[in-house]
PDB file of C-alpha atoms in Angstrom:
ATOM      1  CA  UNK U   5      26.972 -18.266 -10.753  1.00  0.00           C
ATOM      2  CA  UNK U   6      26.658 -15.319 -13.123  1.00  0.00           C
ATOM      3  CA  UNK U   7      23.728 -12.986 -13.454  1.00  0.00           C
ATOM      4  CA  UNK U   8      20.644 -14.232 -15.296  1.00  0.00           C
ATOM      5  CA  UNK U   9      19.393 -12.361 -18.339  1.00  0.00           C
ATOM      6  CA  UNK U  10      17.685  -9.065 -17.646  1.00  0.00           C
ATOM      7  CA  UNK U  11      13.912  -9.251 -17.314  1.00  0.00           C
ATOM      8  CA  UNK U  12      11.901  -6.994 -19.613  1.00  0.00           C
ATOM      9  CA  UNK U  13       9.542  -4.995 -17.418  1.00  0.00           C
ATOM     10  CA  UNK U  14       8.455  -2.620 -20.167  1.00  0.00           C
ATOM     11  CA  UNK U  15       6.703  -4.593 -22.889  1.00  0.00           C
ATOM     12  CA  UNK U  16       3.061  -5.599 -22.681  1.00  0.00           C
ATOM     13  CA  UNK U  17       2.391  -3.514 -19.588  1.00  0.00           C
ATOM     14  CA  UNK U  18       0.439  -3.442 -17.419  1.00  0.00           C
ATOM     15  CA  UNK U  19       1.170  -7.135 -17.004  1.00  0.00           C
ATOM     16  CA  UNK U  20      -1.876  -8.978 -15.677  1.00  0.00           C
ATOM     17  CA  UNK U  21      -1.790 -10.930 -12.469  1.00  0.00           C
ATOM     18  CA  UNK U  22      -4.047 -12.670  -9.971  1.00  0.00           C
ATOM     19  CA  UNK U  23      -5.846 -10.838  -7.180  1.00  0.00           C
ATOM     20  CA  UNK U  24      -8.656 -13.300  -6.594  1.00  0.00           C
ATOM     21  CA  UNK U  25      -7.490 -14.271  -3.133  1.00  0.00           C
ATOM     22  CA  UNK U  26      -9.063 -15.144   0.194  1.00  0.00           C
ATOM     23  CA  UNK U  27      -7.233 -12.879   2.604  1.00  0.00           C
ATOM     24  CA  UNK U  28      -6.723 -13.902   6.202  1.00  0.00           C
ATOM     25  CA  UNK U  29      -9.450 -12.073   8.131  1.00  0.00           C
ATOM     26  CA  UNK U  30      -8.788 -12.850  11.760  1.00  0.00           C
ATOM     27  CA  UNK U  31     -10.838 -15.250  13.872  1.00  0.00           C
ATOM     28  CA  UNK U  32     -13.489 -15.142  16.570  1.00  0.00           C
ATOM     29  CA  UNK U  33     -10.839 -16.141  19.111  1.00  0.00           C
ATOM     30  CA  UNK U  34      -7.531 -14.390  18.554  1.00  0.00           C
ATOM     31  CA  UNK U  35      -5.942 -16.764  21.075  1.00  0.00           C
ATOM     32  CA  UNK U  36      -6.806 -19.740  18.897  1.00  0.00           C
ATOM     33  CA  UNK U  37      -5.978 -18.124  15.551  1.00  0.00           C
ATOM     34  CA  UNK U  38      -4.034 -20.455  13.249  1.00  0.00           C
ATOM     35  CA  UNK U  39      -3.400 -18.090  10.331  1.00  0.00           C
ATOM     36  CA  UNK U  40       0.188 -17.249   9.377  1.00  0.00           C
ATOM     37  CA  UNK U  41       1.637 -14.108  10.928  1.00  0.00           C
ATOM     38  CA  UNK U  42       2.002 -12.744   7.402  1.00  0.00           C
ATOM     39  CA  UNK U  43       0.034 -13.917   4.374  1.00  0.00           C
ATOM     40  CA  UNK U  44       1.944 -13.777   1.097  1.00  0.00           C
ATOM     41  CA  UNK U  45       0.139 -13.593  -2.235  1.00  0.00           C
ATOM     42  CA  UNK U  46       1.975 -13.672  -5.559  1.00  0.00           C
ATOM     43  CA  UNK U  47       0.214 -11.317  -7.955  1.00  0.00           C
ATOM     44  CA  UNK U  48       2.718 -12.452 -10.547  1.00  0.00           C
ATOM     45  CA  UNK U  49       6.263 -13.795 -10.530  1.00  0.00           C
ATOM     46  CA  UNK U  50       7.780 -10.425  -9.670  1.00  0.00           C
ATOM     47  CA  UNK U  51       5.081  -8.777  -7.519  1.00  0.00           C
ATOM     48  CA  UNK U  52       3.832  -9.794  -4.062  1.00  0.00           C
ATOM     49  CA  UNK U  53       1.131  -8.525  -1.711  1.00  0.00           C
ATOM     50  CA  UNK U  54       1.517  -9.231   2.011  1.00  0.00           C
ATOM     51  CA  UNK U  55      -1.071  -8.925   4.781  1.00  0.00           C
ATOM     52  CA  UNK U  56      -0.411  -8.893   8.500  1.00  0.00           C
ATOM     53  CA  UNK U  57      -2.451 -11.236  10.659  1.00  0.00           C
ATOM     54  CA  UNK U  58      -5.373  -9.432  12.287  1.00  0.00           C
ATOM     55  CA  UNK U  59      -4.830 -11.448  15.477  1.00  0.00           C
ATOM     56  CA  UNK U  60      -1.336  -9.940  15.733  1.00  0.00           C
ATOM     57  CA  UNK U  61      -2.587  -6.400  15.112  1.00  0.00           C
ATOM     58  CA  UNK U  62      -6.158  -5.348  14.357  1.00  0.00           C
ATOM     59  CA  UNK U  63      -4.975  -2.886  11.688  1.00  0.00           C
ATOM     60  CA  UNK U  64      -4.014  -5.891   9.501  1.00  0.00           C
ATOM     61  CA  UNK U  65      -2.109  -3.662   7.059  1.00  0.00           C
ATOM     62  CA  UNK U  66      -1.087  -4.703   3.572  1.00  0.00           C
ATOM     63  CA  UNK U  67       2.469  -4.362   2.270  1.00  0.00           C
ATOM     64  CA  UNK U  68       3.915  -4.691  -1.221  1.00  0.00           C
ATOM     65  CA  UNK U  69       7.152  -6.323  -2.396  1.00  0.00           C
ATOM     66  CA  UNK U  70       8.139  -5.599  -6.005  1.00  0.00           C
ATOM     67  CA  UNK U  71      11.191  -7.015  -7.799  1.00  0.00           C
ATOM     68  CA  UNK U  72      13.320  -5.309 -10.446  1.00  0.00           C
ATOM     69  CA  UNK U  73      16.544  -6.398 -12.105  1.00  0.00           C
ATOM     70  CA  UNK U  74      18.790  -4.519  -9.671  1.00  0.00           C
ATOM     71  CA  UNK U  75      16.787  -4.359  -6.460  1.00  0.00           C
ATOM     72  CA  UNK U  76      13.456  -5.023  -4.828  1.00  0.00           C
ATOM     73  CA  UNK U  77      11.258  -2.422  -3.172  1.00  0.00           C
ATOM     74  CA  UNK U  78       9.271  -3.128  -0.015  1.00  0.00           C
ATOM     75  CA  UNK U  79       6.507  -0.600   0.589  1.00  0.00           C
ATOM     76  CA  UNK U  80       5.570  -0.358   4.290  1.00  0.00           C
ATOM     77  CA  UNK U  81       6.669  -2.594   7.153  1.00  0.00           C
ATOM     78  CA  UNK U  82       3.504  -3.294   9.106  1.00  0.00           C
ATOM     79  CA  UNK U  83       2.155  -2.610  12.575  1.00  0.00           C
ATOM     80  CA  UNK U  84       4.270  -4.763  14.905  1.00  0.00           C
ATOM     81  CA  UNK U  85       7.937  -4.326  15.780  1.00  0.00           C
ATOM     82  CA  UNK U  86       9.097  -7.618  17.401  1.00  0.00           C
ATOM     83  CA  UNK U  87      10.118 -10.223  14.843  1.00  0.00           C
ATOM     84  CA  UNK U  88       8.949 -13.025  17.154  1.00  0.00           C
ATOM     85  CA  UNK U  89       5.348 -11.870  16.595  1.00  0.00           C
ATOM     86  CA  UNK U  90       5.732 -10.382  13.141  1.00  0.00           C
ATOM     87  CA  UNK U  91       8.635 -11.971  11.203  1.00  0.00           C
ATOM     88  CA  UNK U  92       8.623  -9.556   8.279  1.00  0.00           C
ATOM     89  CA  UNK U  93      12.389  -9.667   7.715  1.00  0.00           C
ATOM     90  CA  UNK U  94      12.351 -13.471   7.606  1.00  0.00           C
ATOM     91  CA  UNK U  95       9.426 -13.542   5.165  1.00  0.00           C
ATOM     92  CA  UNK U  96      10.965 -10.902   2.892  1.00  0.00           C
ATOM     93  CA  UNK U  97      14.375 -12.612   2.986  1.00  0.00           C
ATOM     94  CA  UNK U  98      12.714 -15.869   1.990  1.00  0.00           C
ATOM     95  CA  UNK U  99      10.936 -14.265  -0.949  1.00  0.00           C
ATOM     96  CA  UNK U 100      14.124 -12.532  -2.085  1.00  0.00           C
ATOM     97  CA  UNK U 101      16.096 -15.768  -1.764  1.00  0.00           C
ATOM     98  CA  UNK U 102      13.541 -17.666  -3.848  1.00  0.00           C
ATOM     99  CA  UNK U 103      13.424 -14.924  -6.477  1.00  0.00           C
ATOM    100  CA  UNK U 104      17.216 -14.833  -6.727  1.00  0.00           C
ATOM    101  CA  UNK U 105      17.338 -18.604  -7.079  1.00  0.00           C
ATOM    102  CA  UNK U 106      15.240 -18.224 -10.217  1.00  0.00           C
ATOM    103  CA  UNK U 107      16.936 -14.995 -11.352  1.00  0.00           C
ATOM    104  CA  UNK U 108      20.504 -14.955 -10.020  1.00  0.00           C
ATOM    105  CA  UNK U 109      21.968 -11.507  -9.350  1.00  0.00           C
ATOM    106  CA  UNK U 110      25.097 -10.320  -7.571  1.00  0.00           C
ATOM    107  CA  UNK U 111      24.732  -7.570  -4.981  1.00  0.00           C
ATOM    108  CA  UNK U 112      20.960  -7.496  -5.223  1.00  0.00           C
ATOM    109  CA  UNK U 113      19.520  -4.614  -3.213  1.00  0.00           C
ATOM    110  CA  UNK U 114      16.439  -3.931  -1.136  1.00  0.00           C
ATOM    111  CA  UNK U 115      14.872  -0.486  -0.784  1.00  0.00           C
ATOM    112  CA  UNK U 116      12.301   0.012   1.991  1.00  0.00           C
ATOM    113  CA  UNK U 117       9.843   2.850   1.384  1.00  0.00           C
ATOM    114  CA  UNK U 118       6.594   3.905   3.058  1.00  0.00           C
ATOM    115  CA  UNK U 119       3.191   5.287   2.197  1.00  0.00           C
ATOM    116  CA  UNK U 120       3.307   7.482   5.347  1.00  0.00           C
ATOM    117  CA  UNK U 121       4.801   7.423   8.860  1.00  0.00           C
ATOM    118  CA  UNK U 122       1.880   6.224  10.997  1.00  0.00           C
ATOM    119  CA  UNK U 123       2.943   3.415  13.309  1.00  0.00           C
ATOM    120  CA  UNK U 124       1.012   0.659  11.541  1.00  0.00           C
ATOM    121  CA  UNK U 125       3.111   1.242   8.413  1.00  0.00           C
ATOM    122  CA  UNK U 126       6.635   1.575   9.848  1.00  0.00           C
ATOM    123  CA  UNK U 127       6.809  -0.700  12.897  1.00  0.00           C
ATOM    124  CA  UNK U 128       8.957  -3.349  11.215  1.00  0.00           C
ATOM    125  CA  UNK U 129      11.652  -0.960   9.972  1.00  0.00           C
ATOM    126  CA  UNK U 130      14.181  -1.919  12.629  1.00  0.00           C
ATOM    127  CA  UNK U 131      14.116  -5.558  11.481  1.00  0.00           C
ATOM    128  CA  UNK U 132      16.021  -4.465   8.378  1.00  0.00           C
ATOM    129  CA  UNK U 133      18.789  -2.626  10.241  1.00  0.00           C
ATOM    130  CA  UNK U 134      22.134  -4.059   9.202  1.00  0.00           C
ATOM    131  CA  UNK U 135      20.717  -6.084   6.326  1.00  0.00           C
ATOM    132  CA  UNK U 136      23.305  -6.102   3.488  1.00  0.00           C
ATOM    133  CA  UNK U 137      22.598  -4.011   0.379  1.00  0.00           C
ATOM    134  CA  UNK U 138      19.542  -2.471   2.047  1.00  0.00           C
ATOM    135  CA  UNK U 139      18.370   1.117   2.383  1.00  0.00           C
ATOM    136  CA  UNK U 140      15.484   1.952   4.711  1.00  0.00           C
ATOM    137  CA  UNK U 141      14.160   5.444   3.978  1.00  0.00           C
ATOM    138  CA  UNK U 142      12.715   7.101   7.072  1.00  0.00           C
ATOM    139  CA  UNK U 143       9.017   7.815   6.502  1.00  0.00           C
ATOM    140  CA  UNK U 144       8.909  11.244   8.136  1.00  0.00           C
ATOM    141  CA  UNK U 145       8.308  14.094   5.733  1.00  0.00           C
ATOM    142  CA  UNK U 146      11.754  15.660   5.910  1.00  0.00           C
ATOM    143  CA  UNK U 147      13.636  12.421   5.265  1.00  0.00           C
ATOM    144  CA  UNK U 148      11.221  10.946   2.741  1.00  0.00           C
ATOM    145  CA  UNK U 149      10.769  14.150   0.745  1.00  0.00           C
ATOM    146  CA  UNK U 150      14.527  14.682   0.609  1.00  0.00           C
ATOM    147  CA  UNK U 151      14.993  11.145  -0.713  1.00  0.00           C
ATOM    148  CA  UNK U 152      12.311  11.568  -3.383  1.00  0.00           C
ATOM    149  CA  UNK U 153      13.347  15.121  -4.222  1.00  0.00           C
ATOM    150  CA  UNK U 154       9.915  16.575  -3.461  1.00  0.00           C
ATOM    151  CA  UNK U 155       9.791  20.316  -2.905  1.00  0.00           C
ATOM    152  CA  UNK U 156       6.041  20.842  -2.551  1.00  0.00           C
ATOM    153  CA  UNK U 157       2.759  18.981  -3.048  1.00  0.00           C
ATOM    154  CA  UNK U 158       1.346  21.134  -5.814  1.00  0.00           C
ATOM    155  CA  UNK U 159       1.856  19.110  -8.925  1.00  0.00           C
ATOM    156  CA  UNK U 160       5.492  18.850  -9.883  1.00  0.00           C
ATOM    157  CA  UNK U 161       6.659  15.845 -11.895  1.00  0.00           C
ATOM    158  CA  UNK U 162       6.699  12.532 -10.018  1.00  0.00           C
ATOM    159  CA  UNK U 163       9.898  11.130  -8.600  1.00  0.00           C
ATOM    160  CA  UNK U 164      11.100   7.998 -10.347  1.00  0.00           C
ATOM    161  CA  UNK U 165      12.653   5.075  -8.497  1.00  0.00           C
ATOM    162  CA  UNK U 166      14.680   2.782 -10.746  1.00  0.00           C
ATOM    163  CA  UNK U 167      14.589  -0.845  -9.653  1.00  0.00           C
ATOM    164  CA  UNK U 168      16.540  -2.016 -12.677  1.00  0.00           C
ATOM    165  CA  UNK U 169      14.328  -1.910 -15.757  1.00  0.00           C
ATOM    166  CA  UNK U 170      11.249  -1.503 -13.557  1.00  0.00           C
ATOM    167  CA  UNK U 171      10.300   1.967 -12.409  1.00  0.00           C
ATOM    168  CA  UNK U 172       8.121   3.334  -9.649  1.00  0.00           C
ATOM    169  CA  UNK U 173       6.608   6.791  -9.996  1.00  0.00           C
ATOM    170  CA  UNK U 174       6.071   8.526  -6.659  1.00  0.00           C
ATOM    171  CA  UNK U 175       4.440  11.789  -5.654  1.00  0.00           C
ATOM    172  CA  UNK U 176       3.396  13.531  -2.430  1.00  0.00           C
ATOM    173  CA  UNK U 177      -0.210  12.912  -1.388  1.00  0.00           C
ATOM    174  CA  UNK U 178      -1.069  14.829   1.790  1.00  0.00           C
ATOM    175  CA  UNK U 179      -4.503  14.889   3.350  1.00  0.00           C
ATOM    176  CA  UNK U 180      -4.454  11.808   5.547  1.00  0.00           C
ATOM    177  CA  UNK U 181      -0.883  12.650   6.582  1.00  0.00           C
ATOM    178  CA  UNK U 182       1.351  15.502   5.494  1.00  0.00           C
ATOM    179  CA  UNK U 183       4.114  13.053   4.497  1.00  0.00           C
ATOM    180  CA  UNK U 184       1.909  10.615   2.539  1.00  0.00           C
ATOM    181  CA  UNK U 185       3.233   9.277  -0.771  1.00  0.00           C
ATOM    182  CA  UNK U 186       1.461   7.534  -3.664  1.00  0.00           C
ATOM    183  CA  UNK U 187       3.307   4.968  -5.796  1.00  0.00           C
ATOM    184  CA  UNK U 188       2.572   3.832  -9.343  1.00  0.00           C
ATOM    185  CA  UNK U 189       4.085   0.699 -10.875  1.00  0.00           C
ATOM    186  CA  UNK U 190       3.535   0.615 -14.611  1.00  0.00           C
ATOM    187  CA  UNK U 191       4.570  -3.048 -14.846  1.00  0.00           C
ATOM    188  CA  UNK U 192       1.497  -4.176 -12.882  1.00  0.00           C
ATOM    189  CA  UNK U 193      -0.588  -1.034 -13.251  1.00  0.00           C
ATOM    190  CA  UNK U 194      -0.813  -0.822  -9.447  1.00  0.00           C
ATOM    191  CA  UNK U 195      -1.679   2.567  -7.991  1.00  0.00           C
ATOM    192  CA  UNK U 196      -0.604   2.217  -4.352  1.00  0.00           C
ATOM    193  CA  UNK U 197      -2.525   4.767  -2.314  1.00  0.00           C
ATOM    194  CA  UNK U 198      -1.664   3.930   1.298  1.00  0.00           C
ATOM    195  CA  UNK U 199      -4.352   5.294   3.622  1.00  0.00           C
ATOM    196  CA  UNK U 200      -5.590   7.881   1.118  1.00  0.00           C
ATOM    197  CA  UNK U 201      -7.923   5.504  -0.745  1.00  0.00           C
ATOM    198  CA  UNK U 202      -9.005   2.048   0.414  1.00  0.00           C
ATOM    199  CA  UNK U 203     -12.235   0.217   1.275  1.00  0.00           C
ATOM    200  CA  UNK U 204     -12.617   1.626   4.765  1.00  0.00           C
ATOM    201  CA  UNK U 205     -12.576   4.742   6.906  1.00  0.00           C
ATOM    202  CA  UNK U 206     -10.604   7.476   5.177  1.00  0.00           C
ATOM    203  CA  UNK U 207      -9.336   9.680   8.001  1.00  0.00           C
ATOM    204  CA  UNK U 208      -8.801  13.170   6.619  1.00  0.00           C
ATOM    205  CA  UNK U 209      -6.767  15.639   8.664  1.00  0.00           C
ATOM    206  CA  UNK U 210      -6.251  18.310   5.975  1.00  0.00           C
ATOM    207  CA  UNK U 211      -9.319  18.671   3.767  1.00  0.00           C
ATOM    208  CA  UNK U 212      -7.914  21.032   1.085  1.00  0.00           C
ATOM    209  CA  UNK U 213      -4.805  18.866   0.719  1.00  0.00           C
ATOM    210  CA  UNK U 214      -6.931  15.713   0.497  1.00  0.00           C
ATOM    211  CA  UNK U 215      -9.042  17.212  -2.278  1.00  0.00           C
ATOM    212  CA  UNK U 216      -5.899  18.209  -4.203  1.00  0.00           C
ATOM    213  CA  UNK U 217      -4.495  14.718  -3.766  1.00  0.00           C
ATOM    214  CA  UNK U 218      -7.645  12.972  -5.010  1.00  0.00           C
ATOM    215  CA  UNK U 219      -7.859  15.377  -7.951  1.00  0.00           C
ATOM    216  CA  UNK U 220      -4.274  14.468  -8.828  1.00  0.00           C
ATOM    217  CA  UNK U 221      -5.060  10.756  -8.627  1.00  0.00           C
ATOM    218  CA  UNK U 222      -8.114  11.140 -10.853  1.00  0.00           C
ATOM    219  CA  UNK U 223      -6.089  13.057 -13.444  1.00  0.00           C
ATOM    220  CA  UNK U 224      -3.345  10.460 -13.312  1.00  0.00           C
ATOM    221  CA  UNK U 225      -5.786   7.605 -13.890  1.00  0.00           C
ATOM    222  CA  UNK U 226      -7.209   9.431 -16.913  1.00  0.00           C
ATOM    223  CA  UNK U 227      -3.732   9.551 -18.454  1.00  0.00           C
ATOM    224  CA  UNK U 228      -2.131   6.249 -17.379  1.00  0.00           C
ATOM    225  CA  UNK U 229      -3.164   2.573 -17.402  1.00  0.00           C
ATOM    226  CA  UNK U 230      -4.191   1.664 -13.848  1.00  0.00           C
ATOM    227  CA  UNK U 231      -5.203  -1.936 -13.218  1.00  0.00           C
ATOM    228  CA  UNK U 232      -5.967  -1.688  -9.502  1.00  0.00           C
ATOM    229  CA  UNK U 233      -6.157   1.010  -6.849  1.00  0.00           C
ATOM    230  CA  UNK U 234      -4.576  -0.610  -3.802  1.00  0.00           C
ATOM    231  CA  UNK U 235      -4.623   0.884  -0.331  1.00  0.00           C
ATOM    232  CA  UNK U 236      -3.274  -0.635   2.858  1.00  0.00           C
ATOM    233  CA  UNK U 237      -6.384  -1.747   4.768  1.00  0.00           C
ATOM    234  CA  UNK U 238      -9.825  -3.301   4.452  1.00  0.00           C
ATOM    235  CA  UNK U 239     -12.339  -1.984   6.987  1.00  0.00           C
ATOM    236  CA  UNK U 240     -15.636  -2.234   5.109  1.00  0.00           C
ATOM    237  CA  UNK U 241     -17.956  -5.208   5.387  1.00  0.00           C
ATOM    238  CA  UNK U 242     -19.590  -6.973   2.467  1.00  0.00           C
ATOM    239  CA  UNK U 243     -22.768  -4.918   2.871  1.00  0.00           C
ATOM    240  CA  UNK U 244     -22.438  -1.503   1.175  1.00  0.00           C
ATOM    241  CA  UNK U 245     -21.970   1.364   3.609  1.00  0.00           C
ATOM    242  CA  UNK U 246     -21.178  -0.883   6.596  1.00  0.00           C
ATOM    243  CA  UNK U 247     -17.729  -0.867   8.203  1.00  0.00           C
ATOM    244  CA  UNK U 248     -16.300  -3.068  10.914  1.00  0.00           C
ATOM    245  CA  UNK U 249     -15.774  -1.257  14.238  1.00  0.00           C
ATOM    246  CA  UNK U 250     -12.304  -0.051  15.178  1.00  0.00           C
ATOM    247  CA  UNK U 251     -10.258  -2.739  17.009  1.00  0.00           C
ATOM    248  CA  UNK U 252     -12.126  -5.541  15.248  1.00  0.00           C
ATOM    249  CA  UNK U 253      -9.991  -8.690  15.001  1.00  0.00           C
ATOM    250  CA  UNK U 254     -12.429 -10.776  12.949  1.00  0.00           C
ATOM    251  CA  UNK U 255     -13.802  -9.594   9.605  1.00  0.00           C
ATOM    252  CA  UNK U 256     -15.400 -12.640   7.976  1.00  0.00           C
ATOM    253  CA  UNK U 257     -17.178 -10.717   5.209  1.00  0.00           C
ATOM    254  CA  UNK U 258     -14.739  -8.332   3.537  1.00  0.00           C
ATOM    255  CA  UNK U 259     -14.854  -6.728   0.088  1.00  0.00           C
ATOM    256  CA  UNK U 260     -11.746  -7.081  -2.083  1.00  0.00           C
ATOM    257  CA  UNK U 261      -8.691  -4.991  -1.273  1.00  0.00           C
ATOM    258  CA  UNK U 262      -8.437  -3.779  -4.866  1.00  0.00           C
ATOM    259  CA  UNK U 263     -10.564  -0.837  -5.903  1.00  0.00           C
ATOM    260  CA  UNK U 264     -11.242   0.451  -9.400  1.00  0.00           C
ATOM    261  CA  UNK U 265     -10.669   3.716 -11.185  1.00  0.00           C
ATOM    262  CA  UNK U 266     -14.458   4.063 -11.210  1.00  0.00           C
ATOM    263  CA  UNK U 267     -14.529   3.825  -7.414  1.00  0.00           C
ATOM    264  CA  UNK U 268     -11.882   6.535  -7.295  1.00  0.00           C
ATOM    265  CA  UNK U 269     -14.319   8.630  -9.319  1.00  0.00           C
ATOM    266  CA  UNK U 270     -16.983   7.819  -6.730  1.00  0.00           C
ATOM    267  CA  UNK U 271     -14.643   9.208  -4.081  1.00  0.00           C
ATOM    268  CA  UNK U 272     -14.232  12.422  -6.050  1.00  0.00           C
ATOM    269  CA  UNK U 273     -18.012  12.795  -6.272  1.00  0.00           C
ATOM    270  CA  UNK U 274     -18.312  12.070  -2.541  1.00  0.00           C
ATOM    271  CA  UNK U 275     -15.910  14.943  -1.903  1.00  0.00           C
ATOM    272  CA  UNK U 276     -18.374  17.304  -3.589  1.00  0.00           C
ATOM    273  CA  UNK U 277     -21.216  15.931  -1.474  1.00  0.00           C
ATOM    274  CA  UNK U 278     -19.323  16.300   1.803  1.00  0.00           C
ATOM    275  CA  UNK U 279     -17.902  19.704   0.886  1.00  0.00           C
ATOM    276  CA  UNK U 280     -15.546  19.824   3.854  1.00  0.00           C
ATOM    277  CA  UNK U 281     -18.167  19.278   6.583  1.00  0.00           C
ATOM    278  CA  UNK U 282     -16.559  17.668   9.655  1.00  0.00           C
ATOM    279  CA  UNK U 283     -17.852  14.319  10.812  1.00  0.00           C
ATOM    280  CA  UNK U 284     -18.434  10.824   9.531  1.00  0.00           C
ATOM    281  CA  UNK U 285     -19.890  10.543   6.034  1.00  0.00           C
ATOM    282  CA  UNK U 286     -20.901   7.074   4.862  1.00  0.00           C
ATOM    283  CA  UNK U 287     -20.785   5.935   1.233  1.00  0.00           C
ATOM    284  CA  UNK U 288     -21.134   2.402  -0.188  1.00  0.00           C
ATOM    285  CA  UNK U 289     -17.415   1.633  -0.533  1.00  0.00           C
ATOM    286  CA  UNK U 290     -15.776   3.930   2.028  1.00  0.00           C
ATOM    287  CA  UNK U 291     -16.431   6.314   4.902  1.00  0.00           C
ATOM    288  CA  UNK U 292     -15.026   9.843   4.921  1.00  0.00           C
ATOM    289  CA  UNK U 293     -13.996  10.852   8.452  1.00  0.00           C
ATOM    290  CA  UNK U 294     -13.147  14.546   8.630  1.00  0.00           C
ATOM    291  CA  UNK U 295     -11.506  16.338  11.525  1.00  0.00           C
ATOM    292  CA  UNK U 296     -13.340  19.287  13.009  1.00  0.00           C
ATOM    293  CA  UNK U 297     -11.787  22.711  13.446  1.00  0.00           C
TER     294      UNK U 297
END
C-alpha cells in the first residue's frame, strides 16, 4: 500500500481538540484498582495525552504522543520500567498501528524525547530499545542539549523538531532541573512545560534559572497562540490552595491538567511575592517549593 496524502498541519492552527476528560485518579484500595495501567485520551486525531495509573506509581505522570507525516514524537516515558506493570511500548505501538492504518506511511519513525531526566519521566525508555525506526534521546543535559543544539539557557532561538509538516519548538527551561526542556506544538497550541508549571507542587532547585524560565514562557505566550499549558502531574485538590500529600494514590477531586496563559501570569506574580525565600509557598493553583541554601 502506498503512502496516504500528506496531512496539512499548518492551516487553521491551533487546531481545537477535546480536553474535557475524567482522568483516572487512583482508588482507595490500590490492590483492588481496576483502572487501565495507562489511560489514553485523544485530544484530536493526531494528538494523544496519556496518564499512568496512580496505583502503579503515585506520581501518575502524563505523557504526550504527537503524530506528524514522517514520524511521531513521544514526550516522556513514565515512572515504571517493567512492561508487565506499565506496558507503554505496547500502548504506543497500538496507537501508531491504528494511526498508520488510517494514514499509511512507509518507514514511519518514532522519536522519544523528555521534559527532564527525573526517574518518573524516563523509566520506560528501555521498552523502546531495538524498536525499528526509533530514536530515544537520553534525557541528561549533555545528550539532550547536544541533540537539540542548545548552547546555553539565556534566550537563543528555539530548536525545531520536524515531524513531517508538523513542528515542535523546544528550548531549555532550567529551574526545576538543569536539563529541563519546554515544547511548543503550534498545531494544537500545546505548551508542554514538564515539571516547571502544572497544578501542583513546583519544586524549584535553582531560583534565578526558574525565574528566567518563567519569564521566557510568559514572553512566548504573549507572542504565540497557546491553547493550553500542560505539565506532567496533577497534585492539587479541587479546593484552591490545597494539595494532596506526597505518595497519595487516590485523588478523587482533581482540577484539570490544563492550565491557562492567565494562570501562567499568576505564577509570574507569585514569583514576585515569594522573592526567592526558601520554603513552601501556597497559592490557589500551585505551591512553590524552594530549596534552602
